[in-house]
CSV table of C-alpha atoms in Angstrom, one decimal:
chain,number,residue,atom,x,y,z
A,174,MET,CA,0.2,0.2,-0.2
A,175,ILE,CA,2.8,2.5,0.8
A,176,ARG,CA,4.4,1.8,-2.1
A,177,LYS,CA,1.3,2.6,-4.2
A,178,ARG,CA,1.3,5.8,-2.5
A,179,ILE,CA,4.9,6.8,-3.1
A,180,PHE,CA,4.6,5.5,-7.2
A,181,ALA,CA,1.8,7.7,-7.2
A,182,PHE,CA,3.1,10.8,-5.8
A,183,ILE,CA,6.6,10.4,-7.9
A,184,CYS,CA,4.0,10.3,-11.2
A,185,ALA,CA,1.9,13.3,-9.9
A,186,ALA,CA,5.5,14.9,-9.3
A,187,SER,CA,7.2,14.2,-12.7
A,188,LEU,CA,3.9,15.3,-14.7
A,189,SER,CA,3.9,18.7,-12.6
A,190,SER,CA,7.3,19.3,-13.9
A,191,ILE,CA,6.4,18.2,-17.6
A,192,LEU,CA,3.8,20.8,-17.5
A,193,CYS,CA,6.1,24.3,-15.5
A,194,PHE,CA,8.5,23.5,-18.0
A,195,SER,CA,6.5,23.4,-21.1
A,196,PHE,CA,5.0,26.3,-20.0
A,197,ALA,CA,8.3,28.3,-19.3
A,198,THR,CA,9.8,27.6,-22.5
A,199,GLU,CA,6.9,28.4,-24.8
A,200,PRO,CA,5.8,31.8,-25.1
A,201,MET,CA,2.4,32.7,-24.6
A,202,MET,CA,1.3,34.0,-27.9
A,203,PRO,CA,-1.8,37.3,-27.1
A,204,PRO,CA,-4.7,37.0,-29.3
A,205,ASN,CA,-4.9,38.4,-32.9
A,206,ASP,CA,-7.1,41.3,-31.9
A,207,THR,CA,-4.4,42.2,-30.0
A,208,LEU,CA,-1.5,41.8,-31.9
A,209,ARG,CA,-3.5,43.6,-34.9
A,210,MET,CA,-3.7,46.1,-32.2
A,211,ARG,CA,-0.1,46.5,-31.7
A,212,GLY,CA,0.4,46.5,-35.7
A,213,VAL,CA,-1.7,49.5,-36.2
A,214,PHE,CA,-0.5,51.4,-33.1
A,215,GLY,CA,3.1,51.3,-34.0
A,216,HIS,CA,2.6,52.0,-37.6
A,217,PHE,CA,0.6,55.3,-36.8
A,218,VAL,CA,3.8,56.4,-34.3
A,219,ASP,CA,6.1,55.3,-36.7
A,220,ARG,CA,4.4,57.5,-39.0
A,221,LEU,CA,4.3,59.8,-36.5
A,222,PHE,CA,7.8,59.8,-35.1
A,223,PRO,CA,10.3,58.0,-37.6
A,224,SER,CA,12.1,55.9,-35.5
A,225,GLU,CA,15.5,56.6,-37.6
A,226,THR,CA,15.4,60.3,-37.2
A,227,PRO,CA,17.3,61.5,-33.4
A,228,LEU,CA,15.0,63.2,-31.1
A,229,PHE,CA,16.3,66.8,-31.3
A,230,CYS,CA,17.0,68.2,-35.1
A,231,GLY,CA,18.4,71.8,-33.8
A,232,VAL,CA,16.6,75.2,-32.7
A,233,ALA,CA,15.2,77.9,-35.4
A,234,VAL,CA,14.6,81.8,-35.2
A,235,GLY,CA,12.3,84.0,-37.5
A,236,VAL,CA,10.8,87.1,-37.6
A,237,ASN,CA,7.2,88.2,-39.6
A,238,ALA,CA,7.9,90.4,-42.2
A,239,LEU,CA,4.4,91.1,-43.1
A,240,GLY,CA,3.5,91.9,-39.8
A,241,SER,CA,6.7,94.4,-39.7
A,242,GLY,CA,5.8,95.7,-43.4
A,243,LEU,CA,1.9,96.5,-41.8
A,244,ALA,CA,3.5,98.5,-39.0
A,245,ALA,CA,6.0,100.7,-40.5
A,246,PHE,CA,3.8,101.5,-43.7
A,247,SER,CA,0.3,101.3,-42.7
A,248,THR,CA,-1.7,102.6,-39.7
A,249,TYR,CA,-1.6,99.1,-37.6
A,250,GLY,CA,0.4,96.3,-37.2
A,251,GLU,CA,3.2,94.0,-35.0
A,252,TYR,CA,7.2,93.7,-35.2
A,253,GLY,CA,7.0,89.9,-34.6
A,254,ALA,CA,9.6,87.3,-33.8
A,255,MET,CA,9.4,83.4,-32.7
A,256,VAL,CA,11.3,80.6,-31.6
A,257,ARG,CA,11.0,77.0,-32.6
A,258,LEU,CA,12.7,73.8,-31.6
A,259,ASN,CA,12.8,71.0,-33.9
A,260,LEU,CA,11.6,67.3,-32.4
A,261,LYS,CA,11.8,64.2,-35.1
A,262,GLN,CA,11.3,67.0,-37.7
A,263,LYS,CA,7.8,66.2,-37.6
A,264,ILE,CA,6.6,68.0,-33.8
A,265,PHE,CA,8.1,71.8,-33.3
A,266,PRO,CA,6.7,73.6,-30.1
A,267,VAL,CA,7.2,77.3,-31.0
A,268,PHE,CA,7.5,80.5,-28.9
A,269,GLU,CA,6.5,83.8,-30.5
A,270,ALA,CA,6.2,87.1,-29.1
A,271,GLY,CA,6.1,91.0,-30.8
A,272,LEU,CA,5.3,94.4,-30.2
A,273,GLY,CA,1.3,95.1,-31.6
A,274,VAL,CA,1.0,99.1,-32.5
A,275,CYS,CA,-1.6,101.0,-33.7
A,276,ASP,CA,-2.2,104.8,-34.3
A,277,ARG,CA,-5.4,105.4,-36.4
A,278,THR,CA,-8.3,107.6,-36.8
A,279,ASP,CA,-11.6,106.3,-38.0
A,280,ASP,CA,-12.5,108.3,-41.2
A,281,ALA,CA,-16.1,108.1,-40.5
A,282,THR,CA,-15.5,109.3,-36.6
A,283,ASP,CA,-12.6,110.9,-36.5
A,284,ILE,CA,-12.1,108.8,-33.5
A,285,HIS,CA,-8.6,108.7,-32.8
A,286,LEU,CA,-7.0,105.1,-31.1
A,287,LYS,CA,-3.3,105.1,-30.1
A,288,VAL,CA,-2.0,101.2,-28.6
A,289,SER,CA,1.8,99.9,-28.3
A,290,ALA,CA,1.9,97.1,-26.0
A,291,PRO,CA,3.7,93.5,-26.2
A,292,TYR,CA,2.3,90.2,-27.2
A,293,TYR,CA,3.2,86.2,-26.7
A,294,ARG,CA,2.4,83.1,-28.1
A,295,LEU,CA,2.9,79.7,-27.5
A,296,GLY,CA,2.0,76.9,-29.3
A,297,CYS,CA,3.0,73.6,-31.2
A,298,ASP,CA,3.1,72.7,-35.2
A,299,TYR,CA,3.0,68.8,-36.9
A,300,ASN,CA,4.6,68.9,-40.4
A,301,PHE,CA,2.7,66.2,-42.4
A,302,LEU,CA,4.8,66.1,-45.1
A,303,LYS,CA,6.7,62.4,-45.5
A,304,ASP,CA,10.0,63.7,-46.4
A,305,THR,CA,11.4,65.3,-43.4
A,306,GLN,CA,14.9,65.1,-44.3
A,307,SER,CA,14.1,68.0,-46.9
A,308,GLY,CA,14.0,71.2,-44.9
A,309,ASN,CA,10.2,71.8,-46.2
A,310,ARG,CA,7.2,72.3,-44.2
A,311,VAL,CA,3.5,71.4,-44.8
A,312,PHE,CA,2.3,72.2,-41.1
A,313,GLY,CA,-0.9,72.7,-39.1
A,314,GLY,CA,-1.0,74.1,-35.2
A,315,LEU,CA,-2.0,75.6,-32.2
A,316,ARG,CA,-1.0,78.4,-30.3
A,317,LEU,CA,-2.6,80.0,-27.3
A,318,ALA,CA,-1.8,83.7,-26.9
A,319,TYR,CA,-2.1,86.6,-24.7
A,320,THR,CA,-1.4,90.7,-24.3
A,321,SER,CA,-1.9,93.4,-21.6
A,322,PHE,CA,-1.8,96.5,-22.8
A,323,SER,CA,-3.2,100.2,-22.2
A,324,TYR,CA,-4.4,102.3,-25.3
A,325,ASP,CA,-5.5,106.2,-26.0
A,326,ILE,CA,-8.9,107.3,-27.4
A,327,SER,CA,-9.8,110.6,-28.0
A,328,ALA,CA,-12.4,112.4,-30.4
A,329,PRO,CA,-12.8,116.0,-31.7
A,330,THR,CA,-14.7,118.1,-29.3
A,331,PHE,CA,-18.7,118.2,-30.0
A,332,VAL,CA,-21.4,119.8,-28.4
A,333,ASP,CA,-23.8,118.1,-26.0
A,334,PRO,CA,-27.6,117.6,-27.2
A,335,VAL,CA,-28.2,118.7,-24.2
A,336,TRP,CA,-26.8,121.4,-22.5
A,337,HIS,CA,-25.4,122.6,-25.7
A,338,ASP,CA,-22.2,123.0,-23.9
A,339,PRO,CA,-18.7,121.7,-25.9
A,340,THR,CA,-17.6,118.3,-24.6
A,341,ASN,CA,-14.3,116.4,-24.5
A,342,PHE,CA,-13.9,113.0,-25.4
A,343,ALA,CA,-11.0,111.8,-24.4
A,344,TYR,CA,-9.0,109.1,-22.3
A,345,ASN,CA,-5.8,108.2,-22.0
A,346,ASP,CA,-3.9,104.7,-20.6
A,347,VAL,CA,-6.8,102.6,-20.5
A,348,LYS,CA,-6.0,99.2,-19.3
A,349,SER,CA,-7.3,96.3,-21.1
A,350,ASN,CA,-5.9,92.8,-21.6
A,351,MET,CA,-7.2,89.8,-24.3
A,352,PHE,CA,-7.0,85.9,-23.5
A,353,TRP,CA,-7.7,83.9,-27.7
A,354,ALA,CA,-6.6,80.8,-29.2
A,355,GLU,CA,-5.2,80.4,-32.6
A,356,LEU,CA,-5.8,77.8,-35.3
A,357,VAL,CA,-2.8,77.6,-38.0
A,358,PHE,CA,-2.1,76.0,-41.5
A,359,GLY,CA,1.4,77.3,-43.2
A,360,VAL,CA,4.0,76.3,-45.9
A,361,GLU,CA,7.4,76.9,-45.5
A,362,ALA,CA,10.6,76.1,-48.2
A,363,LYS,CA,14.1,75.7,-47.9
A,364,ILE,CA,15.4,78.3,-49.4
A,365,TRP,CA,19.4,78.0,-49.1
A,366,ARG,CA,21.2,76.2,-46.6
A,367,ASN,CA,19.3,77.5,-43.2
A,368,PHE,CA,17.1,80.4,-44.8
A,369,HIS,CA,13.8,79.3,-45.0
A,370,LEU,CA,10.6,81.4,-46.2
A,371,GLY,CA,7.2,80.5,-45.2
A,372,TRP,CA,3.4,81.5,-44.6
A,373,SER,CA,0.9,81.1,-42.5
A,374,LEU,CA,-2.8,81.3,-42.2
A,375,ARG,CA,-4.4,81.8,-38.7
A,376,TYR,CA,-8.1,81.9,-37.8
A,377,ARG,CA,-8.0,83.7,-34.0
A,378,ARG,CA,-11.1,83.2,-31.5
A,379,ARG,CA,-11.5,85.6,-28.9
A,380,LEU,CA,-11.6,83.8,-25.2
A,381,HIS,CA,-11.2,86.4,-22.5
A,382,GLN,CA,-11.7,89.9,-22.8
A,383,LYS,CA,-10.9,93.2,-20.0
A,384,VAL,CA,-13.1,95.4,-21.6
A,385,SER,CA,-12.6,98.8,-19.9
A,386,GLU,CA,-15.3,102.3,-19.0
A,387,PRO,CA,-14.7,103.6,-22.9
A,388,GLY,CA,-15.9,100.1,-24.4
A,389,GLN,CA,-13.5,97.8,-26.1
A,390,ALA,CA,-10.1,98.7,-28.9
A,391,TRP,CA,-11.0,98.9,-32.1
A,392,TYR,CA,-7.1,97.3,-32.0
A,393,VAL,CA,-5.3,94.4,-29.7
A,394,PRO,CA,-1.7,93.8,-30.0
A,395,GLY,CA,-1.1,90.4,-31.7
A,396,PHE,CA,-4.8,89.6,-32.4
A,397,GLY,CA,-5.9,92.2,-34.5
A,398,LYS,CA,-9.2,94.0,-35.5
A,399,ASN,CA,-11.0,93.5,-32.1
A,400,ASP,CA,-14.2,91.1,-32.7
A,401,SER,CA,-14.8,87.6,-31.5
A,402,SER,CA,-12.7,86.4,-33.9
A,403,THR,CA,-10.9,86.9,-36.8
A,404,PHE,CA,-8.7,85.7,-39.9
A,405,GLY,CA,-4.8,86.8,-39.9
A,406,GLY,CA,-1.8,85.5,-41.7
A,407,THR,CA,2.2,85.8,-41.5
A,408,PHE,CA,4.7,86.0,-44.0
A,409,ASN,CA,8.1,84.3,-42.0
A,410,ILE,CA,12.0,84.8,-42.6
A,411,VAL,CA,13.3,81.6,-40.5
A,412,PHE,CA,16.9,80.8,-39.6
A,413,ASP,CA,18.2,77.1,-38.3
A,414,ILE,CA,20.6,77.7,-35.9
């Protein structure tokens, strides 16, 4: 009886060892659906971030020639510059800053507005081109922007319709600010070595605005004509450093 129990114990132990060895040496395969999802996700990641490209590919600086031209030769515009990182030739975090200016008298009302204040934008672009080594880009992106500014507004003296007295309309150093978002689409081409030219179109949407007693300013630095939304653009001269 004892021999039978010992024999049964030895057989059970041997069988357990064989099963454990089999599970240890044969890898467990995931389900086909899991493999398929991993393949799709891996292909998507490879398209977004080419593995053969290093993570950090340089820094670029640039100026907005269009805004500077408007500021110099018209009643309003912006002197703008930007610093841009290059990650995997696909992702481009960017910081933009500048000075928005306006010195304008309305033809219909003779109301004069004068503004000069900085603005700031922070965002990121994505390069849609498959050829990441050419130096050219077709890109889309997003910006979050902010400005805090003061403005002077005045109008010619007019006669009060009730009391018939001359009345002055003038406000100086009126405080205001605005926070907005921008959707960006643009094209950039490599011209020679580290020199690039490009343009961008921008849809700007106001998110928050402080309105003071005289009402909202006609122009907001970095945003443009003051409205709930507006369109703008840039023509950029860019250098890789």
